[in-house]
CSV table of C-alpha atoms and ligand atoms in Angstrom, one decimal:
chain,number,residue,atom,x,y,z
J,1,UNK,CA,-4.8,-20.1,-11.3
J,2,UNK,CA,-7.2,-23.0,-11.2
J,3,UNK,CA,-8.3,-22.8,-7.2
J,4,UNK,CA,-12.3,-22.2,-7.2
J,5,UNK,CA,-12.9,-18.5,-7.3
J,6,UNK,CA,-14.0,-17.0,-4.1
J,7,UNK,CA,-17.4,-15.1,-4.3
J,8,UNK,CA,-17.5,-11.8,-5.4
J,9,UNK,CA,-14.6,-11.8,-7.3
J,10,UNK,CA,-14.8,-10.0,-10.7
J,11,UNK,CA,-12.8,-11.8,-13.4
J,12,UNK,CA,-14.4,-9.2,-15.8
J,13,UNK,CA,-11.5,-6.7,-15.7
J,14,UNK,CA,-7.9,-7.1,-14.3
J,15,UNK,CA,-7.7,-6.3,-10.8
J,16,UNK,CA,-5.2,-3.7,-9.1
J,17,UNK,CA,-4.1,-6.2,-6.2
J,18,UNK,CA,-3.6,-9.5,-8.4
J,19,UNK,CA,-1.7,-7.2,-11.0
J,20,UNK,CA,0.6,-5.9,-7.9
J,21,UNK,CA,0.4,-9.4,-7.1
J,22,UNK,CA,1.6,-10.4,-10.5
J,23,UNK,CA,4.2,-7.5,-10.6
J,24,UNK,CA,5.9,-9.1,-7.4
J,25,UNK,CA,5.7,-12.7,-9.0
J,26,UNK,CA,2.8,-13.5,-7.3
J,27,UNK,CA,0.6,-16.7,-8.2
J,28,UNK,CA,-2.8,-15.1,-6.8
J,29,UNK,CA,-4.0,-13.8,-10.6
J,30,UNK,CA,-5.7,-14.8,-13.3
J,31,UNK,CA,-5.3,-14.4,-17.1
J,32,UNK,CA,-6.8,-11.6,-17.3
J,33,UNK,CA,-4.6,-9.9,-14.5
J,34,UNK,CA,-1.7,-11.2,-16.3
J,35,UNK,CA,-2.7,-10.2,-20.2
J,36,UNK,CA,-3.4,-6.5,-18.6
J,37,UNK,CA,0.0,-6.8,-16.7
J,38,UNK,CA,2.0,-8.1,-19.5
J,39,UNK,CA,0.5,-4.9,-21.6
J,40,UNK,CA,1.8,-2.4,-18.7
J,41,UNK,CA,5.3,-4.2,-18.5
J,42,UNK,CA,5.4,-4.1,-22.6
J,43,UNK,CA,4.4,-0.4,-22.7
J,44,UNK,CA,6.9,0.5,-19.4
J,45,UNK,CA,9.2,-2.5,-18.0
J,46,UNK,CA,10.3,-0.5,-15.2
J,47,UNK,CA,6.8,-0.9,-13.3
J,48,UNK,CA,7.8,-4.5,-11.9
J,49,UNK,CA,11.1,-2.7,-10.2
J,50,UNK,CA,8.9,-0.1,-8.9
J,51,UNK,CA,6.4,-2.8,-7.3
J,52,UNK,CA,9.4,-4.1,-5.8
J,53,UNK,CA,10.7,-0.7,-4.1
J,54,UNK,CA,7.2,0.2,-3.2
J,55,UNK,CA,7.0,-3.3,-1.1
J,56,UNK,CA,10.5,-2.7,0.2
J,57,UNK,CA,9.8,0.7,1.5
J,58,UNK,CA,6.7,-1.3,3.3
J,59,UNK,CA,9.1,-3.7,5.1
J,60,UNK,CA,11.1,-1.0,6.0
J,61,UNK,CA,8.6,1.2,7.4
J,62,UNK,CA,7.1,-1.3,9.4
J,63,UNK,CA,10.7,-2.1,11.0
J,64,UNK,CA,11.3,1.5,11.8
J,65,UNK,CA,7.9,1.7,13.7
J,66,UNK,CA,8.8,-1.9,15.2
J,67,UNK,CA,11.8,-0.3,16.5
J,68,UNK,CA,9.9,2.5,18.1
J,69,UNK,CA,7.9,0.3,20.4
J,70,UNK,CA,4.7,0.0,17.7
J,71,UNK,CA,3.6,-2.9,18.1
J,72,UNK,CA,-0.1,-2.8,16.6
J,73,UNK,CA,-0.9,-1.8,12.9
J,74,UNK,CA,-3.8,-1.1,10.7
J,75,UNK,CA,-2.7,-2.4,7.0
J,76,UNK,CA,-5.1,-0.6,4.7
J,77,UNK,CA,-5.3,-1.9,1.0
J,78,UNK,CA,-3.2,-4.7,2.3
J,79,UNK,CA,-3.1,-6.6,-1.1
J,80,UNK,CA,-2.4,-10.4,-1.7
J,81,UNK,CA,-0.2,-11.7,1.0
J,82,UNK,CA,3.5,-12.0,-0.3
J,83,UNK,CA,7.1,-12.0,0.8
J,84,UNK,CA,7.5,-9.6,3.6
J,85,UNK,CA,3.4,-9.1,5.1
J,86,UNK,CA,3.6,-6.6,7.7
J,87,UNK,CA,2.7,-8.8,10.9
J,88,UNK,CA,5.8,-11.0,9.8
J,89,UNK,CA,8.1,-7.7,10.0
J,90,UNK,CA,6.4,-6.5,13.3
J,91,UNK,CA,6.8,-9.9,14.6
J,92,UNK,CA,10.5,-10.1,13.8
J,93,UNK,CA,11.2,-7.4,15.9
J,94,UNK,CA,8.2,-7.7,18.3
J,95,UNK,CA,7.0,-10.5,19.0
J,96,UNK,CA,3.4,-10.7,19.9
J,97,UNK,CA,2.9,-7.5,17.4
J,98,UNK,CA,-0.9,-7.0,16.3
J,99,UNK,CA,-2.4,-6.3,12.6
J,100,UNK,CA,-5.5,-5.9,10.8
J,101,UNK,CA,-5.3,-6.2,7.0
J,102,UNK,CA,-8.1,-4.5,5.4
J,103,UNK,CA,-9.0,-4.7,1.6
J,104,UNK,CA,-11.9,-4.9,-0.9
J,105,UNK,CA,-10.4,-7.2,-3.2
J,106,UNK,CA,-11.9,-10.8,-2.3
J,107,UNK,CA,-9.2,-12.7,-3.2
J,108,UNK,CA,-6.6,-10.6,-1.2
J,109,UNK,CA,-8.8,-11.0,1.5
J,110,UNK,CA,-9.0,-14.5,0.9
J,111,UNK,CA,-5.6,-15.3,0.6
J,112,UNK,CA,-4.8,-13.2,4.0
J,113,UNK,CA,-7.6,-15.2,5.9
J,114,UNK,CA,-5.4,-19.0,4.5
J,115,UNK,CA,-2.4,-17.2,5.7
J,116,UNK,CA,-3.4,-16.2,9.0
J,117,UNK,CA,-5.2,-19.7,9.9
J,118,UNK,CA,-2.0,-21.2,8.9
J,119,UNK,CA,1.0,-18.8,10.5
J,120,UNK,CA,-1.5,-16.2,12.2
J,121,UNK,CA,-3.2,-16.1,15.7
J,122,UNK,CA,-6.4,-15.2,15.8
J,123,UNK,CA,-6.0,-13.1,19.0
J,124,UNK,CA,-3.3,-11.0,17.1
J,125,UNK,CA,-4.4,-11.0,13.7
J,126,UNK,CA,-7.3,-10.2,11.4
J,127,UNK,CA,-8.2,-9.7,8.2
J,128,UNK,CA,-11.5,-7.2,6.8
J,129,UNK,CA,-13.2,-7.3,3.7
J,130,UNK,CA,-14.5,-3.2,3.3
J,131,UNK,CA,-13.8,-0.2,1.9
J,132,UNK,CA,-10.6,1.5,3.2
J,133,UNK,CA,-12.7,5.3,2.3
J,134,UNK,CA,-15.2,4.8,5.1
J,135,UNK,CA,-12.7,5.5,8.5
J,136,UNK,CA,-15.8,5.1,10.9
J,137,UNK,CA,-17.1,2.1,9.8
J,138,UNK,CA,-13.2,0.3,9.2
J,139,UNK,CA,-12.1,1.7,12.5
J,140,UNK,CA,-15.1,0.4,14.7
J,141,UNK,CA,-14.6,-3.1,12.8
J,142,UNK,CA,-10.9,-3.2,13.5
J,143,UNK,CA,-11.8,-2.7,16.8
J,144,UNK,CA,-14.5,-5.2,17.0
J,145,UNK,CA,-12.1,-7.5,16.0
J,146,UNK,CA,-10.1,-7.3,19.6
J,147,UNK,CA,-6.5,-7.4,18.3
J,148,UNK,CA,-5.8,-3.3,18.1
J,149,UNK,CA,-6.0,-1.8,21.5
J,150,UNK,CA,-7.5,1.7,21.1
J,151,UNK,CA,-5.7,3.0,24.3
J,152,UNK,CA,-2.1,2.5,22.3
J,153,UNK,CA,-0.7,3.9,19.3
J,154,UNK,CA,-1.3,2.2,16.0
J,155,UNK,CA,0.8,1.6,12.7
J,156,UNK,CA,-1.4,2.7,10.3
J,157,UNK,CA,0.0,1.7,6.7
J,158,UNK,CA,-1.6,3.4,3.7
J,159,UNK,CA,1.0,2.3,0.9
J,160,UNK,CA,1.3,1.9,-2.6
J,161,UNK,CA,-2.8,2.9,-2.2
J,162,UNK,CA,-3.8,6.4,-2.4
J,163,UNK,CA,-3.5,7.1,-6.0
J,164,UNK,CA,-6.3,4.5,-6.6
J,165,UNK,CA,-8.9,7.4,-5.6
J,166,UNK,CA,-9.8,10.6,-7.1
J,167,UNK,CA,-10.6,14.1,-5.1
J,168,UNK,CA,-14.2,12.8,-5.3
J,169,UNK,CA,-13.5,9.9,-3.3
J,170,UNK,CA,-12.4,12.5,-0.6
J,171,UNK,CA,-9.0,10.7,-0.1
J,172,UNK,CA,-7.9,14.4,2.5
J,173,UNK,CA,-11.1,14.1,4.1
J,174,UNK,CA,-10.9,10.1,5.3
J,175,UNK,CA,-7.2,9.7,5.8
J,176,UNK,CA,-7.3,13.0,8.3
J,177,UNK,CA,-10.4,11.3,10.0
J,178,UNK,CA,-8.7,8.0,10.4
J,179,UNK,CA,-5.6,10.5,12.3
J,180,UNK,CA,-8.4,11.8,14.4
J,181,UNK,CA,-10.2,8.2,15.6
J,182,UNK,CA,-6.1,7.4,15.7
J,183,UNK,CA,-4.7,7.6,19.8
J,184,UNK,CA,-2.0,10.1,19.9
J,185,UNK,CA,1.4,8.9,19.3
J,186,UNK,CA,-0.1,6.8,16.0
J,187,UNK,CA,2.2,7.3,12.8
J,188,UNK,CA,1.3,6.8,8.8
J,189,UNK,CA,3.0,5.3,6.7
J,190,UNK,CA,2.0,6.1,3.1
J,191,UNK,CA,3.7,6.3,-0.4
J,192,UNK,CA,2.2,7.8,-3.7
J,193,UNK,CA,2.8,7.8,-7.2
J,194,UNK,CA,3.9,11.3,-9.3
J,195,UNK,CA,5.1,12.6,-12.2
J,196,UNK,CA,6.8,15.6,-10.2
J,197,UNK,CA,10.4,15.6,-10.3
J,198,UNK,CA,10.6,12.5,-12.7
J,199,UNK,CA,13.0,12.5,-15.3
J,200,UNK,CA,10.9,13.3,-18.7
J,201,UNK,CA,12.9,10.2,-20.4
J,202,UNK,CA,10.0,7.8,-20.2
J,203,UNK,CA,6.9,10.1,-19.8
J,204,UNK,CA,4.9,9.2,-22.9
J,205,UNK,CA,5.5,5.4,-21.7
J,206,UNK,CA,3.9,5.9,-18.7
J,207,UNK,CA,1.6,8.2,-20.0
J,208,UNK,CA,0.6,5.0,-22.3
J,209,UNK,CA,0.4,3.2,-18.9
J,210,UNK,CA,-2.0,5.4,-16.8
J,211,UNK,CA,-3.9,5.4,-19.8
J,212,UNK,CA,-4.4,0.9,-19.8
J,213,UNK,CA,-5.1,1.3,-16.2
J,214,UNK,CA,-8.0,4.4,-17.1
J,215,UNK,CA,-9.0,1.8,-20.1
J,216,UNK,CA,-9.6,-1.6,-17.4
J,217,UNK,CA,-11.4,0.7,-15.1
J,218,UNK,CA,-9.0,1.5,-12.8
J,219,UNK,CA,-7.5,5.2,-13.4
J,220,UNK,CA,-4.4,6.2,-11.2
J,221,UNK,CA,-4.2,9.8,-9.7
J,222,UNK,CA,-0.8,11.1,-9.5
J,223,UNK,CA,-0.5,13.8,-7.2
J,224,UNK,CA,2.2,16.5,-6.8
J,225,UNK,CA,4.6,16.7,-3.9
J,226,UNK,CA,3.0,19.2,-2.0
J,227,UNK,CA,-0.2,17.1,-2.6
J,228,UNK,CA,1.2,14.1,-1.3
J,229,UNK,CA,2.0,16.2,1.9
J,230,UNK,CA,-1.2,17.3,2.7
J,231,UNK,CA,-1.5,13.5,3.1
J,232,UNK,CA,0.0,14.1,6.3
J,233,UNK,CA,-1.7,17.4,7.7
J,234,UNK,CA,-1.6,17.0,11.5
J,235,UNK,CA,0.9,14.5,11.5
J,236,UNK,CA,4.4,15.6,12.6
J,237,UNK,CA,6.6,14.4,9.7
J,238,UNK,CA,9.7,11.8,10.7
J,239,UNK,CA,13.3,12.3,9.5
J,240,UNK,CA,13.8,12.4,6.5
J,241,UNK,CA,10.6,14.2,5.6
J,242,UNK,CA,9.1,13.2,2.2
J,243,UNK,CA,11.2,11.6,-0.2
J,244,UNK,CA,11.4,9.6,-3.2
J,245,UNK,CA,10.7,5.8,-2.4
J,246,UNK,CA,14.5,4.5,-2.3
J,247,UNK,CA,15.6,7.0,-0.4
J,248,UNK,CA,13.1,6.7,3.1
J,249,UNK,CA,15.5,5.5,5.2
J,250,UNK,CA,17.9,3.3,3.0
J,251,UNK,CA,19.3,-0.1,3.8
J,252,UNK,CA,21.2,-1.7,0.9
J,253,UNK,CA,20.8,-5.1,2.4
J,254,UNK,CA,17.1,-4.9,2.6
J,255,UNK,CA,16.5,-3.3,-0.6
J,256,UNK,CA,17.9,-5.0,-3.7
J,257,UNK,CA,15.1,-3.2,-5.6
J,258,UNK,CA,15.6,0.6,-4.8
J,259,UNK,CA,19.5,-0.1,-5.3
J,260,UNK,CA,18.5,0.0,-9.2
J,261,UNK,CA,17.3,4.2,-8.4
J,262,UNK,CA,20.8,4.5,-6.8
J,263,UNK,CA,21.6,7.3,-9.7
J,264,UNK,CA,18.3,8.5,-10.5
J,265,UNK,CA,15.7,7.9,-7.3
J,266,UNK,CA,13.3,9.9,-9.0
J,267,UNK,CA,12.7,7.9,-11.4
J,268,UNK,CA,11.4,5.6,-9.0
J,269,UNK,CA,8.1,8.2,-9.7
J,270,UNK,CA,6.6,7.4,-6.0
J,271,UNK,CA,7.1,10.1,-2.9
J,272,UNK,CA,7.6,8.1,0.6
J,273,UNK,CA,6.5,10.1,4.2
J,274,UNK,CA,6.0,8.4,7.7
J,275,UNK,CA,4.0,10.7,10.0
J,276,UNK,CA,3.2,10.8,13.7
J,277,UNK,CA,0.5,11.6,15.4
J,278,UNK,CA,1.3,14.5,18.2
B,301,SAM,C1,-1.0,-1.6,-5.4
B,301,SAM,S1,-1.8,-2.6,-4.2
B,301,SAM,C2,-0.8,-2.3,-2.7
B,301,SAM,C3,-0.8,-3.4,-1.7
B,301,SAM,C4,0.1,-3.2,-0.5
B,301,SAM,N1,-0.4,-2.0,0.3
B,301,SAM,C5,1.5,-3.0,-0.8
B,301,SAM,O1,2.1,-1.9,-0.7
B,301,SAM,O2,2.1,-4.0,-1.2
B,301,SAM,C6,-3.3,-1.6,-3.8
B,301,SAM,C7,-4.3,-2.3,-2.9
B,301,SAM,O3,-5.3,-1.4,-2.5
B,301,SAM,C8,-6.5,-2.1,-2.6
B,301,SAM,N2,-7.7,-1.2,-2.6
B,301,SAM,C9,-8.0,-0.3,-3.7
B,301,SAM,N3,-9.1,0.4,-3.4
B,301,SAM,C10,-9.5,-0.1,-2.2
B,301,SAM,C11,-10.6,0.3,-1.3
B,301,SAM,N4,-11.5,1.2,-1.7
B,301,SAM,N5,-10.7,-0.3,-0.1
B,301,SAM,C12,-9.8,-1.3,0.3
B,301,SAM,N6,-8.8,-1.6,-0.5
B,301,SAM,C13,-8.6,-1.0,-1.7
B,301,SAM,C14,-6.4,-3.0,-3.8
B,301,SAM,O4,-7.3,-4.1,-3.7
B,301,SAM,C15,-5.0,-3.5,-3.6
B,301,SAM,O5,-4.9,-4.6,-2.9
Protein backbone atom coordinates (compact mmCIF):
# COMPACT_ATOMS: atom_id res chain seq x y z
CA UNK A 1 0.00 0.00 0.00
CA UNK A 2 1.42 3.39 -0.74
CA UNK A 3 -1.67 5.63 0.80
CA UNK A 4 -0.05 7.90 3.80
CA UNK A 5 -0.21 5.95 6.93
CA UNK A 6 -2.83 7.03 9.36
CA UNK A 7 -1.46 8.00 12.87
CA UNK A 8 -0.90 5.55 15.27
CA UNK A 9 -0.45 2.86 13.12
CA UNK A 10 2.31 0.34 14.04
CA UNK A 11 4.14 -0.96 10.87
CA UNK A 12 6.59 -2.50 13.47
CA UNK A 13 4.88 -5.98 13.63
CA UNK A 14 2.13 -7.45 11.31
CA UNK A 15 -1.24 -6.61 12.41
CA UNK A 16 -4.18 -9.17 13.13
CA UNK A 17 -6.85 -7.02 11.11
CA UNK A 18 -4.66 -6.23 7.89
CA UNK A 19 -3.47 -10.06 7.99
CA UNK A 20 -7.46 -11.05 8.11
CA UNK A 21 -7.63 -8.38 5.68
CA UNK A 22 -5.00 -9.98 3.57
CA UNK A 23 -6.39 -13.50 4.18
CA UNK A 24 -9.79 -12.27 2.42
CA UNK A 25 -7.76 -10.54 -0.42
CA UNK A 26 -7.88 -7.44 1.08
CA UNK A 27 -5.63 -4.37 -0.25
CA UNK A 28 -5.57 -2.61 3.34
CA UNK A 29 -1.93 -4.21 4.41
CA UNK A 30 1.35 -3.62 4.24
CA UNK A 31 4.50 -5.79 3.62
CA UNK A 32 4.92 -6.61 6.68
CA UNK A 33 1.27 -7.94 7.10
CA UNK A 34 1.73 -9.80 4.00
CA UNK A 35 5.50 -11.36 4.67
CA UNK A 36 3.81 -12.62 8.25
CA UNK A 37 0.75 -13.82 6.24
CA UNK A 38 2.58 -15.48 3.45
CA UNK A 39 4.57 -17.49 6.49
CA UNK A 40 1.03 -18.66 8.10
CA UNK A 41 -0.41 -19.69 4.56
CA UNK A 42 3.22 -21.54 3.82
CA UNK A 43 3.18 -23.24 7.28
CA UNK A 44 -0.99 -24.11 7.04
CA UNK A 45 -2.80 -23.01 3.57
CA UNK A 46 -6.07 -23.83 4.94
CA UNK A 47 -6.14 -20.52 7.15
CA UNK A 48 -7.26 -18.28 4.03
CA UNK A 49 -10.54 -20.83 3.66
CA UNK A 50 -11.03 -20.51 7.27
CA UNK A 51 -11.01 -16.43 6.99
CA UNK A 52 -13.49 -16.99 4.44
CA UNK A 53 -16.01 -19.23 6.47
CA UNK A 54 -15.42 -17.20 9.52
CA UNK A 55 -16.68 -13.89 7.37
CA UNK A 56 -19.47 -16.07 5.85
CA UNK A 57 -20.80 -17.16 9.08
CA UNK A 58 -20.75 -13.12 9.79
CA UNK A 59 -23.07 -12.38 6.81
CA UNK A 60 -25.13 -14.97 7.82
CA UNK A 61 -25.56 -14.21 11.31
CA UNK A 62 -26.36 -10.72 10.69
CA UNK A 63 -29.17 -11.92 8.17
CA UNK A 64 -30.76 -14.27 10.65
CA UNK A 65 -30.94 -11.37 13.31
CA UNK A 66 -32.15 -9.01 10.27
CA UNK A 67 -34.84 -11.48 9.79
CA UNK A 68 -35.82 -11.33 13.41
CA UNK A 69 -36.65 -7.56 13.39
CA UNK A 70 -32.87 -6.50 14.64
CA UNK A 71 -32.28 -3.82 13.19
CA UNK A 72 -29.29 -2.07 15.31
CA UNK A 73 -25.83 -3.76 15.86
CA UNK A 74 -22.77 -3.29 17.83
CA UNK A 75 -19.76 -4.74 15.55
CA UNK A 76 -16.91 -5.32 17.99
CA UNK A 77 -13.38 -5.93 16.40
CA UNK A 78 -15.00 -5.00 13.24
CA UNK A 79 -11.80 -5.28 11.07
CA UNK A 80 -10.98 -3.58 7.68
CA UNK A 81 -14.16 -3.12 5.77
CA UNK A 82 -14.57 -5.83 3.04
CA UNK A 83 -17.10 -7.72 0.93
CA UNK A 84 -20.20 -8.29 3.05
CA UNK A 85 -19.72 -5.33 6.28
CA UNK A 86 -22.55 -5.92 8.52
CA UNK A 87 -24.64 -2.53 8.02
CA UNK A 88 -24.69 -3.68 4.22
CA UNK A 89 -26.31 -7.12 5.28
CA UNK A 90 -28.76 -5.38 7.83
CA UNK A 91 -29.57 -2.98 5.25
CA UNK A 92 -30.43 -5.58 2.64
CA UNK A 93 -32.95 -6.86 4.71
CA UNK A 94 -33.76 -3.74 6.71
CA UNK A 95 -33.40 -0.84 5.49
CA UNK A 96 -32.64 2.01 7.71
CA UNK A 97 -30.66 -0.74 9.97
CA UNK A 98 -28.09 0.90 12.55
CA UNK A 99 -24.29 -0.04 13.37
CA UNK A 100 -21.39 0.91 15.31
CA UNK A 101 -18.02 -0.67 14.14
CA UNK A 102 -15.68 -0.61 16.96
CA UNK A 103 -11.82 -1.52 16.72
CA UNK A 104 -8.33 -0.56 17.88
CA UNK A 105 -6.63 -1.03 14.74
CA UNK A 106 -6.19 2.58 13.10
CA UNK A 107 -6.32 1.64 9.80
CA UNK A 108 -9.56 -0.57 10.16
CA UNK A 109 -10.93 2.31 11.69
CA UNK A 110 -9.80 4.36 9.07
CA UNK A 111 -10.89 2.53 6.27
CA UNK A 112 -14.58 2.10 7.99
CA UNK A 113 -14.74 6.02 8.51
CA UNK A 114 -13.87 6.37 4.04
CA UNK A 115 -16.53 3.78 3.77
CA UNK A 116 -19.21 5.26 5.82
CA UNK A 117 -18.63 9.02 4.35
CA UNK A 118 -19.01 7.44 1.05
CA UNK A 119 -22.06 4.66 1.34
CA UNK A 120 -22.83 5.40 5.16
CA UNK A 121 -25.23 7.90 6.95
CA UNK A 122 -24.04 9.46 9.57
CA UNK A 123 -27.37 9.27 11.58
CA UNK A 124 -27.20 5.38 11.12
CA UNK A 125 -23.63 4.65 11.22
CA UNK A 126 -20.49 5.06 13.21
CA UNK A 127 -17.36 3.96 13.51
CA UNK A 128 -14.98 3.88 17.22
CA UNK A 129 -11.48 3.78 17.64
CA UNK A 130 -11.14 1.82 21.53
CA UNK A 131 -10.66 -1.02 23.13
CA UNK A 132 -13.50 -3.69 22.73
CA UNK A 133 -12.34 -5.04 26.77
CA UNK A 134 -13.65 -1.89 28.43
CA UNK A 135 -17.84 -2.58 27.99
CA UNK A 136 -18.55 0.74 30.01
CA UNK A 137 -16.54 3.01 28.38
CA UNK A 138 -17.49 1.35 24.53
CA UNK A 139 -21.16 1.14 25.45
CA UNK A 140 -21.58 4.85 26.71
CA UNK A 141 -19.55 5.88 23.40
CA UNK A 142 -21.78 3.91 21.14
CA UNK A 143 -24.43 5.55 22.68
CA UNK A 144 -22.98 9.02 22.46
CA UNK A 145 -22.88 8.44 19.00
CA UNK A 146 -27.00 8.56 18.56
CA UNK A 147 -27.32 5.68 16.10
CA UNK A 148 -28.09 2.62 18.73
CA UNK A 149 -31.27 3.24 20.61
CA UNK A 150 -30.72 1.83 24.20
CA UNK A 151 -34.55 1.18 24.57
CA UNK A 152 -34.34 -1.68 21.57
CA UNK A 153 -32.44 -4.75 21.28
CA UNK A 154 -29.00 -4.68 19.78
CA UNK A 155 -26.93 -7.13 17.43
CA UNK A 156 -24.00 -7.33 19.22
CA UNK A 157 -21.25 -9.18 16.92
CA UNK A 158 -18.17 -10.48 18.68
CA UNK A 159 -16.63 -12.73 15.73
CA UNK A 160 -13.63 -14.18 14.59
CA UNK A 161 -12.33 -11.87 17.94
CA UNK A 162 -12.21 -13.57 21.27
CA UNK A 163 -9.27 -15.71 20.96
CA UNK A 164 -7.12 -12.56 20.53
CA UNK A 165 -7.29 -12.24 24.56
CA UNK A 166 -6.01 -14.27 27.34
CA UNK A 167 -7.99 -15.15 30.84
CA UNK A 168 -6.04 -11.97 32.03
CA UNK A 169 -7.73 -9.82 29.75
CA UNK A 170 -10.94 -10.97 31.52
CA UNK A 171 -12.62 -11.94 28.14
CA UNK A 172 -15.97 -13.79 30.75
CA UNK A 173 -15.90 -10.88 32.83
CA UNK A 174 -16.53 -7.99 29.82
CA UNK A 175 -18.52 -9.86 27.33
CA UNK A 176 -21.10 -10.87 30.34
CA UNK A 177 -21.02 -7.08 31.26
CA UNK A 178 -21.70 -5.92 27.79
CA UNK A 179 -25.09 -8.71 28.15
CA UNK A 180 -25.91 -6.79 31.20
CA UNK A 181 -25.64 -2.84 29.80
CA UNK A 182 -27.42 -4.96 26.69
CA UNK A 183 -31.71 -4.27 26.64
CA UNK A 184 -33.30 -7.55 26.99
CA UNK A 185 -34.16 -9.24 23.77
CA UNK A 186 -30.19 -8.37 22.53
CA UNK A 187 -28.41 -11.52 20.92
CA UNK A 188 -24.45 -12.28 20.37
CA UNK A 189 -23.16 -13.42 17.84
CA UNK A 190 -19.65 -14.82 18.38
CA UNK A 191 -17.28 -17.54 16.89
CA UNK A 192 -13.87 -18.92 18.35
CA UNK A 193 -11.05 -20.73 17.33
CA UNK A 194 -10.24 -24.57 18.97
CA UNK A 195 -8.37 -27.39 18.65
CA UNK A 196 -11.34 -29.54 20.33
CA UNK A 197 -12.79 -31.99 18.04
CA UNK A 198 -10.35 -31.19 15.12
CA UNK A 199 -9.09 -33.80 13.16
CA UNK A 200 -5.28 -34.45 14.46
CA UNK A 201 -4.16 -34.52 10.54
CA UNK A 202 -2.71 -31.01 10.49
CA UNK A 203 -2.08 -30.27 14.28
CA UNK A 204 1.67 -29.74 14.28
CA UNK A 205 0.95 -27.18 11.25
CA UNK A 206 -1.09 -25.22 13.15
CA UNK A 207 0.73 -25.75 16.07
CA UNK A 208 3.69 -24.05 13.88
CA UNK A 209 1.05 -21.29 13.18
CA UNK A 210 -0.12 -20.17 16.78
CA UNK A 211 3.38 -20.25 17.40
CA UNK A 212 4.25 -17.15 14.26
CA UNK A 213 1.30 -15.35 15.66
CA UNK A 214 2.96 -15.81 19.69
CA UNK A 215 6.44 -14.77 17.75
CA UNK A 216 4.74 -11.18 16.01
CA UNK A 217 3.17 -10.45 19.34
CA UNK A 218 -0.05 -11.53 18.83
CA UNK A 219 -0.70 -15.02 20.64
CA UNK A 220 -4.10 -16.75 19.87
CA UNK A 221 -6.10 -18.52 22.77
CA UNK A 222 -7.95 -21.46 21.70
CA UNK A 223 -10.53 -22.39 23.98
CA UNK A 224 -12.42 -25.66 24.43
CA UNK A 225 -16.11 -26.14 23.60
CA UNK A 226 -17.43 -25.83 26.90
CA UNK A 227 -15.25 -22.73 27.11
CA UNK A 228 -16.56 -21.19 24.23
CA UNK A 229 -20.04 -21.65 25.84
CA UNK A 230 -19.46 -19.92 28.83
CA UNK A 231 -19.18 -17.16 26.23
CA UNK A 232 -22.78 -17.17 26.34
CA UNK A 233 -23.70 -17.55 30.18
CA UNK A 234 -27.05 -15.72 30.46
CA UNK A 235 -27.80 -15.77 27.01
CA UNK A 236 -30.48 -18.30 25.84
CA UNK A 237 -28.73 -20.19 23.03
CA UNK A 238 -30.61 -20.15 19.30
CA UNK A 239 -31.16 -23.33 17.27
CA UNK A 240 -28.71 -25.02 16.51
CA UNK A 241 -26.83 -24.40 19.64
CA UNK A 242 -22.93 -24.28 19.29
CA UNK A 243 -21.56 -25.65 16.28
CA UNK A 244 -18.62 -25.79 14.05
CA UNK A 245 -18.51 -22.58 11.74
CA UNK A 246 -20.05 -24.26 8.45
CA UNK A 247 -22.58 -25.73 9.98
CA UNK A 248 -24.54 -22.40 11.92
CA UNK A 249 -27.28 -22.25 9.94
CA UNK A 250 -26.06 -23.42 6.37
CA UNK A 251 -26.88 -21.84 3.02
CA UNK A 252 -24.89 -23.32 0.14
CA UNK A 253 -25.54 -20.34 -1.92
CA UNK A 254 -24.19 -17.93 0.51
CA UNK A 255 -21.30 -19.90 1.61
CA UNK A 256 -18.94 -21.11 -1.16
CA UNK A 257 -16.25 -21.22 1.55
CA UNK A 258 -17.74 -23.55 4.31
CA UNK A 259 -18.96 -25.84 1.26
CA UNK A 260 -15.03 -26.90 1.30
CA UNK A 261 -15.83 -28.44 5.35
CA UNK A 262 -18.80 -30.20 3.73
CA UNK A 263 -17.05 -33.76 4.84
CA UNK A 264 -15.04 -32.72 7.67
CA UNK A 265 -16.67 -29.26 9.43
CA UNK A 266 -14.38 -29.74 12.12
CA UNK A 267 -11.71 -29.06 10.51
CA UNK A 268 -12.96 -25.76 10.01
CA UNK A 269 -11.18 -25.52 13.91
CA UNK A 270 -13.74 -22.47 14.86
CA UNK A 271 -17.12 -23.17 17.15
CA UNK A 272 -20.16 -20.78 15.98
CA UNK A 273 -23.12 -19.75 18.85
CA UNK A 274 -25.81 -16.92 18.49
CA UNK A 275 -27.28 -16.08 21.91
CA UNK A 276 -30.21 -14.05 23.14
CA UNK A 277 -30.62 -12.07 25.74
CA UNK A 278 -33.97 -13.16 27.94
C1 LIG B 1 -9.66 -11.60 12.82
S1 LIG B 1 -10.22 -9.94 12.81
C2 LIG B 1 -11.99 -10.18 12.69
C3 LIG B 1 -12.69 -9.07 11.97
C4 LIG B 1 -14.22 -9.24 11.84
N1 LIG B 1 -14.86 -9.35 13.13
C5 LIG B 1 -14.58 -10.42 10.99
O1 LIG B 1 -15.06 -11.41 11.53
O2 LIG B 1 -14.37 -10.35 9.79
C6 LIG B 1 -10.04 -9.46 14.52
C7 LIG B 1 -10.26 -7.99 14.76
O3 LIG B 1 -10.28 -7.72 16.17
C8 LIG B 1 -9.63 -6.47 16.38
N2 LIG B 1 -9.21 -6.37 17.78
C9 LIG B 1 -8.29 -7.14 18.43
N3 LIG B 1 -8.15 -6.72 19.70
C10 LIG B 1 -8.99 -5.68 19.87
C11 LIG B 1 -9.29 -4.82 20.97
N4 LIG B 1 -8.69 -4.98 22.16
N5 LIG B 1 -10.21 -3.83 20.80
C12 LIG B 1 -10.82 -3.66 19.58
N6 LIG B 1 -10.58 -4.46 18.51
C13 LIG B 1 -9.67 -5.44 18.65
C14 LIG B 1 -8.48 -6.51 15.40
O4 LIG B 1 -7.94 -5.22 15.15
C15 LIG B 1 -9.16 -7.12 14.19
O5 LIG B 1 -9.72 -6.13 13.36
Amino acid sequence: MSEPVPEGVDLDHPNPARIYDWFLGGTTNWAIDREFGAKVVETFPLVRTMARVGREFLGRGVRHLASQGITQFLDLGSGVPTVGNVHEIADSVNPGSRCVYVDNEPVAVAHSRVLLERQGDPARHAVLHGDLRHADGIWERALATGVLDPSRPVGLIVVNVLYFFGDGDRPYDFVARYRDLLPSGSYLLSSHLTEDGVPREGSSERARVRSQYQSSGSPLHLRTREEFTRFFDGFDLVEPGVVWVPLWQPDVAASPASEEFADEPSASSAFAALGRKP
